[in-house]
mmCIF file of C-alpha atoms and ligand atoms in Angstrom:
data_model
loop_
_atom_site.group_PDB
_atom_site.id
_atom_site.type_symbol
_atom_site.label_atom_id
_atom_site.label_comp_id
_atom_site.label_asym_id
_atom_site.label_seq_id
_atom_site.Cartn_x
_atom_site.Cartn_y
_atom_site.Cartn_z
ATOM 1 C CA MET A 1333 -13.441 5.419 -17.237
ATOM 2 C CA THR A 1334 -12.144 4.276 -13.868
ATOM 3 C CA HIS A 1335 -10.598 0.795 -14.063
ATOM 4 C CA THR A 1336 -11.560 -1.324 -11.087
ATOM 5 C CA ILE A 1337 -10.691 -4.640 -9.459
ATOM 6 C CA GLU A 1338 -13.472 -6.717 -7.970
ATOM 7 C CA LEU A 1339 -12.749 -7.759 -4.416
ATOM 8 C CA ARG A 1340 -14.037 -10.743 -2.533
ATOM 9 C CA GLY A 1341 -17.541 -9.791 -1.468
ATOM 10 C CA GLY A 1342 -18.197 -7.818 -4.647
ATOM 11 C CA ALA A 1343 -16.875 -4.317 -3.887
ATOM 12 C CA ARG A 1344 -15.039 -2.722 -6.825
ATOM 13 C CA MET A 1345 -11.792 -0.971 -5.944
ATOM 14 C CA PRO A 1346 -10.395 1.553 -8.463
ATOM 15 C CA SER A 1347 -7.105 0.082 -9.702
ATOM 16 C CA LEU A 1348 -5.042 3.247 -9.618
ATOM 17 C CA GLY A 1349 -4.732 4.971 -6.273
ATOM 18 C CA LEU A 1350 -2.973 7.990 -4.846
ATOM 19 C CA GLY A 1351 -0.250 7.051 -2.353
ATOM 20 C CA THR A 1352 0.223 9.344 0.646
ATOM 21 C CA TRP A 1353 3.287 7.843 2.357
ATOM 22 C CA LYS A 1354 6.062 10.457 2.557
ATOM 23 C CA SER A 1355 3.722 13.263 1.531
ATOM 24 C CA ALA A 1356 4.581 16.085 3.876
ATOM 25 C CA LYS A 1357 2.142 18.003 5.995
ATOM 26 C CA GLY A 1358 1.415 21.275 4.255
ATOM 27 C CA GLU A 1359 1.487 19.688 0.809
ATOM 28 C CA ILE A 1360 -0.595 16.527 1.060
ATOM 29 C CA GLY A 1361 -3.915 18.393 1.330
ATOM 30 C CA ALA A 1362 -3.388 20.212 -1.966
ATOM 31 C CA ALA A 1363 -2.221 16.955 -3.570
ATOM 32 C CA VAL A 1364 -5.384 15.110 -2.489
ATOM 33 C CA LYS A 1365 -7.655 17.921 -3.676
ATOM 34 C CA GLY A 1366 -5.761 18.202 -6.958
ATOM 35 C CA ALA A 1367 -5.834 14.440 -7.485
ATOM 36 C CA LEU A 1368 -9.596 14.235 -6.929
ATOM 37 C CA ARG A 1369 -10.129 17.127 -9.358
ATOM 38 C CA LEU A 1370 -8.034 15.280 -11.940
ATOM 39 C CA GLY A 1371 -10.128 12.133 -11.529
ATOM 40 C CA TYR A 1372 -8.306 9.962 -8.951
ATOM 41 C CA ARG A 1373 -10.909 7.797 -7.202
ATOM 42 C CA HIS A 1374 -8.740 5.906 -4.705
ATOM 43 C CA VAL A 1375 -6.683 7.374 -1.867
ATOM 44 C CA ASP A 1376 -4.379 5.168 0.203
ATOM 45 C CA CYS A 1377 -3.693 6.393 3.741
ATOM 46 C CA ALA A 1378 -2.247 5.098 6.997
ATOM 47 C CA ALA A 1379 -2.233 6.292 10.579
ATOM 48 C CA ILE A 1380 1.568 6.079 10.749
ATOM 49 C CA TYR A 1381 2.004 8.464 7.801
ATOM 50 C CA GLY A 1382 1.119 11.231 10.269
ATOM 51 C CA ASN A 1383 -0.916 13.192 7.717
ATOM 52 C CA GLU A 1384 -4.453 11.775 7.991
ATOM 53 C CA ARG A 1385 -5.908 14.963 9.488
ATOM 54 C CA GLU A 1386 -4.786 17.005 6.508
ATOM 55 C CA VAL A 1387 -6.006 14.297 4.117
ATOM 56 C CA GLY A 1388 -9.349 14.346 5.967
ATOM 57 C CA ALA A 1389 -9.712 18.112 5.617
ATOM 58 C CA ALA A 1390 -8.966 17.836 1.886
ATOM 59 C CA LEU A 1391 -11.490 15.020 1.428
ATOM 60 C CA SER A 1392 -14.138 16.918 3.345
ATOM 61 C CA GLU A 1393 -13.593 20.088 1.261
ATOM 62 C CA SER A 1394 -13.713 18.082 -1.956
ATOM 63 C CA PHE A 1395 -16.991 16.426 -0.983
ATOM 64 C CA ALA A 1396 -18.514 19.714 0.199
ATOM 65 C CA SER A 1397 -17.572 21.579 -2.976
ATOM 66 C CA GLY A 1398 -19.012 18.833 -5.172
ATOM 67 C CA VAL A 1399 -15.721 17.792 -6.818
ATOM 68 C CA VAL A 1400 -16.614 14.199 -6.055
ATOM 69 C CA ALA A 1401 -19.138 12.328 -3.927
ATOM 70 C CA ARG A 1402 -17.925 10.318 -0.934
ATOM 71 C CA GLU A 1403 -19.360 7.084 -2.369
ATOM 72 C CA ASP A 1404 -17.322 7.539 -5.557
ATOM 73 C CA VAL A 1405 -13.934 7.526 -3.783
ATOM 74 C CA TRP A 1406 -12.257 4.409 -2.420
ATOM 75 C CA ILE A 1407 -10.465 5.229 0.826
ATOM 76 C CA THR A 1408 -8.028 2.847 2.484
ATOM 77 C CA SER A 1409 -6.178 3.184 5.778
ATOM 78 C CA LYS A 1410 -4.019 0.921 7.923
ATOM 79 C CA LEU A 1411 -3.817 -0.276 11.501
ATOM 80 C CA TRP A 1412 -0.439 0.513 13.028
ATOM 81 C CA ASN A 1413 1.735 -2.175 14.597
ATOM 82 C CA ASP A 1414 1.238 -1.063 18.200
ATOM 83 C CA ARG A 1415 -2.551 -1.619 17.982
ATOM 84 C CA HIS A 1416 -2.559 -5.340 17.136
ATOM 85 C CA ALA A 1417 -4.275 -6.423 20.378
ATOM 86 C CA PRO A 1418 -7.889 -7.177 19.392
ATOM 87 C CA GLU A 1419 -9.307 -4.631 21.854
ATOM 88 C CA ASP A 1420 -7.103 -1.879 20.375
ATOM 89 C CA VAL A 1421 -8.258 -2.333 16.778
ATOM 90 C CA GLU A 1422 -11.607 -0.547 16.916
ATOM 91 C CA PRO A 1423 -10.290 2.510 18.837
ATOM 92 C CA ALA A 1424 -7.426 2.782 16.308
ATOM 93 C CA LEU A 1425 -9.890 2.706 13.418
ATOM 94 C CA ARG A 1426 -12.136 5.266 15.130
ATOM 95 C CA GLN A 1427 -9.169 7.639 15.482
ATOM 96 C CA THR A 1428 -8.426 7.258 11.772
ATOM 97 C CA LEU A 1429 -12.098 7.822 10.900
ATOM 98 C CA ALA A 1430 -12.116 10.984 13.027
ATOM 99 C CA ASP A 1431 -8.902 12.225 11.398
ATOM 100 C CA LEU A 1432 -10.146 11.456 7.895
ATOM 101 C CA GLN A 1433 -13.601 12.924 8.757
ATOM 102 C CA LEU A 1434 -15.343 9.758 7.556
ATOM 103 C CA ASP A 1435 -18.078 7.476 8.897
ATOM 104 C CA ARG A 1436 -16.687 4.439 7.182
ATOM 105 C CA LEU A 1437 -13.586 3.247 5.347
ATOM 106 C CA ASP A 1438 -13.664 1.233 2.151
ATOM 107 C CA LEU A 1439 -10.665 -0.824 3.168
ATOM 108 C CA TYR A 1440 -8.674 -1.219 6.393
ATOM 109 C CA LEU A 1441 -5.390 -3.123 6.342
ATOM 110 C CA VAL A 1442 -3.124 -4.579 9.005
ATOM 111 C CA HIS A 1443 -0.066 -2.494 8.064
ATOM 112 C CA TRP A 1444 2.661 -5.039 8.914
ATOM 113 C CA PRO A 1445 2.785 -8.596 10.242
ATOM 114 C CA VAL A 1446 4.794 -7.122 13.115
ATOM 115 C CA ALA A 1447 3.474 -6.236 16.561
ATOM 116 C CA LEU A 1448 4.887 -3.508 18.789
ATOM 117 C CA ARG A 1449 4.051 -2.646 22.369
ATOM 118 C CA LYS A 1450 1.160 -0.214 22.630
ATOM 119 C CA GLY A 1451 2.331 3.385 22.406
ATOM 120 C CA VAL A 1452 5.561 2.528 20.565
ATOM 121 C CA PRO A 1453 5.348 4.033 17.076
ATOM 122 C CA MET A 1454 8.751 2.824 15.881
ATOM 123 C CA ALA A 1455 10.879 0.110 17.433
ATOM 124 C CA LEU A 1456 14.179 1.288 18.864
ATOM 125 C CA ARG A 1457 15.123 -1.767 20.941
ATOM 126 C CA ALA A 1458 14.271 -5.437 21.387
ATOM 127 C CA GLN A 1459 11.768 -4.783 24.213
ATOM 128 C CA ASP A 1460 9.588 -2.708 21.871
ATOM 129 C CA PHE A 1461 8.468 -5.809 19.965
ATOM 130 C CA VAL A 1462 5.747 -8.336 20.700
ATOM 131 C CA ALA A 1463 6.357 -11.680 19.008
ATOM 132 C CA LEU A 1464 3.691 -13.135 16.729
ATOM 133 C CA ASP A 1465 3.490 -16.250 18.877
ATOM 134 C CA VAL A 1466 2.460 -13.997 21.791
ATOM 135 C CA LEU A 1467 0.059 -11.847 19.770
ATOM 136 C CA PRO A 1468 -0.749 -13.823 16.618
ATOM 137 C CA LEU A 1469 -2.060 -12.192 13.472
ATOM 138 C CA SER A 1470 -5.193 -14.337 13.791
ATOM 139 C CA GLU A 1471 -6.102 -12.440 16.986
ATOM 140 C CA THR A 1472 -5.598 -9.080 15.331
ATOM 141 C CA TRP A 1473 -7.660 -10.406 12.454
ATOM 142 C CA ALA A 1474 -10.618 -11.138 14.756
ATOM 143 C CA GLY A 1475 -10.518 -7.446 15.715
ATOM 144 C CA MET A 1476 -10.551 -6.527 12.021
ATOM 145 C CA GLU A 1477 -13.529 -8.808 11.300
ATOM 146 C CA ALA A 1478 -15.489 -7.122 14.078
ATOM 147 C CA LEU A 1479 -15.127 -3.809 12.197
ATOM 148 C CA VAL A 1480 -16.914 -5.279 9.188
ATOM 149 C CA ASP A 1481 -19.685 -6.549 11.477
ATOM 150 C CA LEU A 1482 -20.047 -3.025 12.884
ATOM 151 C CA GLY A 1483 -20.322 -1.548 9.378
ATOM 152 C CA LEU A 1484 -17.272 0.655 9.980
ATOM 153 C CA VAL A 1485 -15.299 -0.742 7.018
ATOM 154 C CA ARG A 1486 -16.420 -2.312 3.763
ATOM 155 C CA ALA A 1487 -13.450 -4.620 3.361
ATOM 156 C CA ILE A 1488 -10.406 -5.713 5.354
ATOM 157 C CA GLY A 1489 -6.985 -6.884 4.303
ATOM 158 C CA VAL A 1490 -3.295 -6.958 5.059
ATOM 159 C CA SER A 1491 -0.085 -5.358 3.893
ATOM 160 C CA ASN A 1492 3.467 -6.679 3.697
ATOM 161 C CA CYS A 1493 2.285 -10.261 4.102
ATOM 162 C CA SER A 1494 3.916 -13.269 2.435
ATOM 163 C CA ALA A 1495 1.828 -15.848 0.577
ATOM 164 C CA ALA A 1496 2.176 -18.145 3.606
ATOM 165 C CA LYS A 1497 0.812 -15.517 5.995
ATOM 166 C CA VAL A 1498 -2.053 -14.645 3.640
ATOM 167 C CA ALA A 1499 -2.925 -18.340 3.220
ATOM 168 C CA GLY A 1500 -2.844 -18.833 7.003
ATOM 169 C CA LEU A 1501 -5.271 -15.964 7.520
ATOM 170 C CA VAL A 1502 -7.599 -17.113 4.734
ATOM 171 C CA GLU A 1503 -7.726 -20.563 6.294
ATOM 172 C CA GLY A 1504 -8.682 -19.411 9.773
ATOM 173 C CA ALA A 1505 -10.781 -16.384 8.905
ATOM 174 C CA ARG A 1506 -14.487 -15.847 9.196
ATOM 175 C CA ILE A 1507 -14.065 -12.944 6.758
ATOM 176 C CA ALA A 1508 -11.062 -13.618 4.514
ATOM 177 C CA PRO A 1509 -8.672 -10.794 3.618
ATOM 178 C CA ALA A 1510 -9.715 -8.983 0.429
ATOM 179 C CA VAL A 1511 -6.307 -7.442 -0.334
ATOM 180 C CA ASP A 1512 -2.590 -7.867 0.304
ATOM 181 C CA GLN A 1513 -0.717 -4.622 -0.323
ATOM 182 C CA VAL A 1514 2.967 -5.256 -1.006
ATOM 183 C CA GLU A 1515 5.998 -3.740 -2.679
ATOM 184 C CA LEU A 1516 5.854 -4.633 -6.377
ATOM 185 C CA HIS A 1517 7.730 -3.303 -9.408
ATOM 186 C CA PRO A 1518 9.889 -4.750 -12.191
ATOM 187 C CA TYR A 1519 12.857 -5.288 -9.816
ATOM 188 C CA LEU A 1520 10.613 -7.166 -7.318
ATOM 189 C CA GLN A 1521 7.875 -8.828 -9.331
ATOM 190 C CA GLN A 1522 6.870 -11.404 -6.686
ATOM 191 C CA GLU A 1523 5.282 -13.679 -9.306
ATOM 192 C CA ALA A 1524 4.683 -16.526 -6.839
ATOM 193 C CA LEU A 1525 3.017 -14.256 -4.287
ATOM 194 C CA VAL A 1526 0.788 -12.650 -6.932
ATOM 195 C CA ALA A 1527 -0.202 -16.076 -8.311
ATOM 196 C CA ARG A 1528 -0.922 -17.528 -4.860
ATOM 197 C CA CYS A 1529 -3.048 -14.524 -3.898
ATOM 198 C CA ARG A 1530 -4.992 -14.950 -7.142
ATOM 199 C CA GLU A 1531 -5.672 -18.600 -6.217
ATOM 200 C CA LEU A 1532 -6.781 -17.518 -2.758
ATOM 201 C CA GLY A 1533 -9.107 -14.826 -4.131
ATOM 202 C CA VAL A 1534 -7.028 -12.031 -2.574
ATOM 203 C CA ALA A 1535 -6.423 -8.929 -4.716
ATOM 204 C CA VAL A 1536 -2.889 -7.540 -4.740
ATOM 205 C CA THR A 1537 -2.019 -3.845 -4.558
ATOM 206 C CA ALA A 1538 1.462 -2.660 -5.541
ATOM 207 C CA TYR A 1539 3.221 -0.071 -3.402
ATOM 208 C CA SER A 1540 6.418 1.774 -4.269
ATOM 209 C CA PRO A 1541 5.825 1.106 -7.999
ATOM 210 C CA LEU A 1542 8.383 3.770 -8.916
ATOM 211 C CA GLY A 1543 11.007 2.426 -6.531
ATOM 212 C CA SER A 1544 10.174 4.976 -3.852
ATOM 213 C CA PRO A 1545 13.044 7.394 -4.573
ATOM 214 C CA ASP A 1546 11.926 9.771 -1.800
ATOM 215 C CA ARG A 1547 12.381 7.254 1.039
ATOM 216 C CA PRO A 1548 14.216 8.663 4.051
ATOM 217 C CA ARG A 1549 17.961 8.165 3.811
ATOM 218 C CA SER A 1550 17.886 5.704 6.713
ATOM 219 C CA MET A 1551 15.811 3.377 4.514
ATOM 220 C CA LYS A 1552 18.196 3.448 1.556
ATOM 221 C CA GLN A 1553 21.092 1.157 0.793
ATOM 222 C CA ALA A 1554 24.314 2.149 -0.881
ATOM 223 C CA GLY A 1555 24.371 1.612 -4.627
ATOM 224 C CA GLU A 1556 20.657 0.985 -5.078
ATOM 225 C CA PRO A 1557 19.556 0.788 -8.713
ATOM 226 C CA ALA A 1558 17.056 3.538 -9.648
ATOM 227 C CA LEU A 1559 14.008 2.045 -11.284
ATOM 228 C CA LEU A 1560 12.965 5.303 -12.956
ATOM 229 C CA GLU A 1561 16.365 5.383 -14.665
ATOM 230 C CA ASP A 1562 16.364 1.786 -15.839
ATOM 231 C CA PRO A 1563 17.487 1.745 -19.510
ATOM 232 C CA THR A 1564 14.887 -0.863 -20.539
ATOM 233 C CA VAL A 1565 12.070 1.080 -18.883
ATOM 234 C CA ARG A 1566 13.329 4.292 -20.479
ATOM 235 C CA ALA A 1567 13.532 2.718 -23.920
ATOM 236 C CA ILE A 1568 9.971 1.395 -23.677
ATOM 237 C CA ALA A 1569 8.808 4.821 -22.512
ATOM 238 C CA ALA A 1570 10.535 6.528 -25.436
ATOM 239 C CA ARG A 1571 8.954 4.108 -27.921
ATOM 240 C CA HIS A 1572 5.474 4.947 -26.632
ATOM 241 C CA GLY A 1573 6.041 8.676 -26.186
ATOM 242 C CA ALA A 1574 5.444 8.097 -22.471
ATOM 243 C CA THR A 1575 7.494 8.607 -19.299
ATOM 244 C CA PRO A 1576 9.265 5.864 -17.292
ATOM 245 C CA ALA A 1577 6.789 6.381 -14.433
ATOM 246 C CA GLN A 1578 3.892 5.789 -16.822
ATOM 247 C CA VAL A 1579 5.477 2.559 -18.065
ATOM 248 C CA LEU A 1580 5.882 1.319 -14.481
ATOM 249 C CA ILE A 1581 2.282 2.164 -13.569
ATOM 250 C CA ALA A 1582 0.874 0.681 -16.800
ATOM 251 C CA TRP A 1583 2.889 -2.504 -16.185
ATOM 252 C CA ALA A 1584 1.321 -2.921 -12.739
ATOM 253 C CA LEU A 1585 -2.190 -2.369 -14.132
ATOM 254 C CA GLN A 1586 -1.709 -4.743 -17.066
ATOM 255 C CA ARG A 1587 -0.568 -7.385 -14.625
ATOM 256 C CA GLY A 1588 -3.941 -7.173 -12.913
ATOM 257 C CA THR A 1589 -2.746 -5.577 -9.696
ATOM 258 C CA ALA A 1590 -3.960 -2.332 -8.212
ATOM 259 C CA VAL A 1591 -1.194 0.260 -7.941
ATOM 260 C CA LEU A 1592 -0.525 3.245 -5.688
ATOM 261 C CA ALA A 1593 1.437 6.086 -7.192
ATOM 262 C CA LYS A 1594 2.549 8.787 -4.820
ATOM 263 C CA SER A 1595 3.028 12.340 -6.006
ATOM 264 C CA VAL A 1596 2.451 15.806 -4.611
ATOM 265 C CA ASP A 1597 3.224 17.513 -7.931
ATOM 266 C CA PRO A 1598 0.237 18.528 -10.127
ATOM 267 C CA GLY A 1599 1.967 17.631 -13.401
ATOM 268 C CA ARG A 1600 3.139 14.239 -12.170
ATOM 269 C CA LEU A 1601 -0.288 13.507 -10.663
ATOM 270 C CA ALA A 1602 -1.839 14.048 -14.111
ATOM 271 C CA GLN A 1603 0.908 12.058 -15.819
ATOM 272 C CA ASN A 1604 0.482 9.108 -13.466
ATOM 273 C CA LEU A 1605 -3.294 9.026 -13.914
ATOM 274 C CA ALA A 1606 -2.884 9.046 -17.705
ATOM 275 C CA ALA A 1607 -0.700 5.920 -17.439
ATOM 276 C CA ALA A 1608 -3.935 3.900 -17.296
ATOM 277 C CA GLU A 1609 -4.354 4.685 -21.018
ATOM 278 C CA LEU A 1610 -0.910 3.364 -21.977
ATOM 279 C CA ALA A 1611 -1.079 -0.090 -23.583
ATOM 280 C CA LEU A 1612 2.210 -1.957 -23.327
ATOM 281 C CA GLU A 1613 2.971 -4.488 -26.084
ATOM 282 C CA PRO A 1614 3.766 -8.164 -25.413
ATOM 283 C CA GLU A 1615 7.417 -7.449 -26.266
ATOM 284 C CA ASP A 1616 7.480 -4.648 -23.666
ATOM 285 C CA LEU A 1617 6.065 -7.038 -21.066
ATOM 286 C CA ARG A 1618 8.696 -9.647 -21.955
ATOM 287 C CA ALA A 1619 11.485 -7.102 -21.631
ATOM 288 C CA ILE A 1620 10.142 -5.943 -18.257
ATOM 289 C CA ALA A 1621 9.769 -9.534 -17.012
ATOM 290 C CA ALA A 1622 13.519 -9.944 -17.573
ATOM 291 C CA LEU A 1623 14.300 -7.067 -15.178
ATOM 292 C CA GLU A 1624 13.442 -9.126 -12.075
ATOM 293 C CA ARG A 1625 16.223 -8.961 -9.475
ATOM 294 C CA ALA A 1626 14.514 -9.602 -6.113
ATOM 295 C CA ARG A 1627 15.328 -6.049 -5.032
ATOM 296 C CA ARG A 1628 13.323 -4.744 -2.113
ATOM 297 C CA TYR A 1629 13.508 -1.020 -1.534
ATOM 298 C CA VAL A 1630 11.505 -1.383 1.701
ATOM 299 C CA THR A 1631 13.609 -4.121 3.237
ATOM 300 C CA GLY A 1632 11.984 -4.471 6.654
ATOM 301 C CA THR A 1633 15.414 -4.444 8.334
ATOM 302 C CA PHE A 1634 14.006 -1.856 10.771
ATOM 303 C CA TRP A 1635 12.001 -4.715 12.374
ATOM 304 C CA ALA A 1636 15.033 -6.975 12.618
ATOM 305 C CA LEU A 1637 16.912 -5.108 15.370
ATOM 306 C CA PRO A 1638 19.242 -7.130 17.609
ATOM 307 C CA GLY A 1639 17.130 -9.237 19.983
ATOM 308 C CA SER A 1640 13.913 -8.681 17.988
ATOM 309 C CA PRO A 1641 11.737 -11.762 17.427
ATOM 310 C CA TYR A 1642 11.477 -10.600 13.808
ATOM 311 C CA THR A 1643 14.147 -11.301 11.223
ATOM 312 C CA VAL A 1644 14.214 -10.345 7.570
ATOM 313 C CA SER A 1645 13.772 -14.013 6.819
ATOM 314 C CA ASN A 1646 10.755 -14.691 9.084
ATOM 315 C CA LEU A 1647 9.217 -11.342 8.085
ATOM 316 C CA TRP A 1648 9.035 -12.224 4.388
ATOM 317 C CA ASP A 1649 9.037 -16.013 4.861
ATOM 318 C CA GLU A 1650 11.953 -16.382 2.488
HETATM 319 P P1 A2P B 117 6.795 13.788 -6.213
HETATM 320 O O1 A2P B 117 5.842 13.505 -5.083
HETATM 321 O O2 A2P B 117 7.592 15.036 -6.015
HETATM 322 O O3 A2P B 117 6.096 13.730 -7.565
HETATM 323 P P2 A2P B 117 6.708 5.595 -5.077
HETATM 324 O O4 A2P B 117 5.280 5.777 -5.537
HETATM 325 O O5 A2P B 117 7.389 4.415 -5.703
HETATM 326 O O6 A2P B 117 6.826 5.624 -3.565
HETATM 327 O O7 A2P B 117 7.538 6.854 -5.604
HETATM 328 C C1 A2P B 117 7.224 8.163 -5.178
HETATM 329 C C2 A2P B 117 8.334 9.094 -5.650
HETATM 330 O O8 A2P B 117 8.299 9.179 -7.080
HETATM 331 C C3 A2P B 117 8.224 10.497 -5.139
HETATM 332 O O9 A2P B 117 9.525 10.977 -4.942
HETATM 333 C C4 A2P B 117 7.545 11.241 -6.269
HETATM 334 O O10 A2P B 117 7.903 12.612 -6.246
HETATM 335 C C5 A2P B 117 8.144 10.564 -7.459
HETATM 336 N N1 A2P B 117 7.257 10.570 -8.635
HETATM 337 C C6 A2P B 117 5.919 10.431 -8.649
HETATM 338 N N2 A2P B 117 5.440 10.463 -9.901
HETATM 339 C C7 A2P B 117 6.509 10.626 -10.713
HETATM 340 C C8 A2P B 117 6.662 10.758 -12.118
HETATM 341 N N3 A2P B 117 5.609 10.701 -12.936
HETATM 342 N N4 A2P B 117 7.928 10.935 -12.596
HETATM 343 C C9 A2P B 117 8.988 10.989 -11.755
HETATM 344 N N5 A2P B 117 8.902 10.872 -10.424
HETATM 345 C C10 A2P B 117 7.688 10.697 -9.905
#
């Protein structure tokens, strides 16, 4: 059975999704096809991952060969930072739809609460940024709402947004965000954010649940703790005859969040899907709660270049 989370508006999003960030061209297509064959019913994409065309070919083949029907798969993608101007939102979505070979997305997210000048994929200098007081999220959001009106997306949401930013959008929105997708794992549990989103009726999706060990070196800090090697997580896994990755995925699901697990390996794809069957005990949950250490693996420092209007502190509102 596919576990789902009901979103504002009534759509049901499968709780466990396949992540595609960092999945290389040449291997992501096979991973998507393999995942759908195994029973994955949620694929999380983004324009900036640079692999949507290969994902689209894999989806199209899977639908054509009858592995799964389009309406039985939840497909998410994300608006990149250089398309925040309201008039750029629909063309950006249409490019993603063309790449993914779809008529409609299930969910479209504003990838970051950070705006870049159009045509700038990654910021290299201060002039590449557009401040949020020049191009506020509320304006981008109006572009997102128009996509729902056009029937091009079933639901809209955000990613990497603090509780304050989510609350601000909910307050001003005609169509409130359905989802906030953020980094969440036992070293960054974000209890207050998860609770506030629950109050606001916004579902939370966890990214980097395994601590994202395959991040590019430029995104790593010296001496980072490795979540998959955490002794408490390993001990819980051993007690259940499970793997550390399964414990981390089961923890996210039992907390009531959706979770995206990235893998391009057939065995690990199967293992991660089976984590939905692992029932952690209250004592396991207590032990995991004690692992909190406010450790972000995706720090956002790449938006806080000298002279940028964005700082780590105003990015996360902390
Ligand atoms: P691979 O794609 O080779 O399986 P995150 O989801 O936190 O971003 O982490 C993704 C990383 O975790 C990738 O390096 C992925 O490698 C690895 N990974 C995925 N599933 C497992 C698993 N079950 N056990 C160990 N590592 C895993």
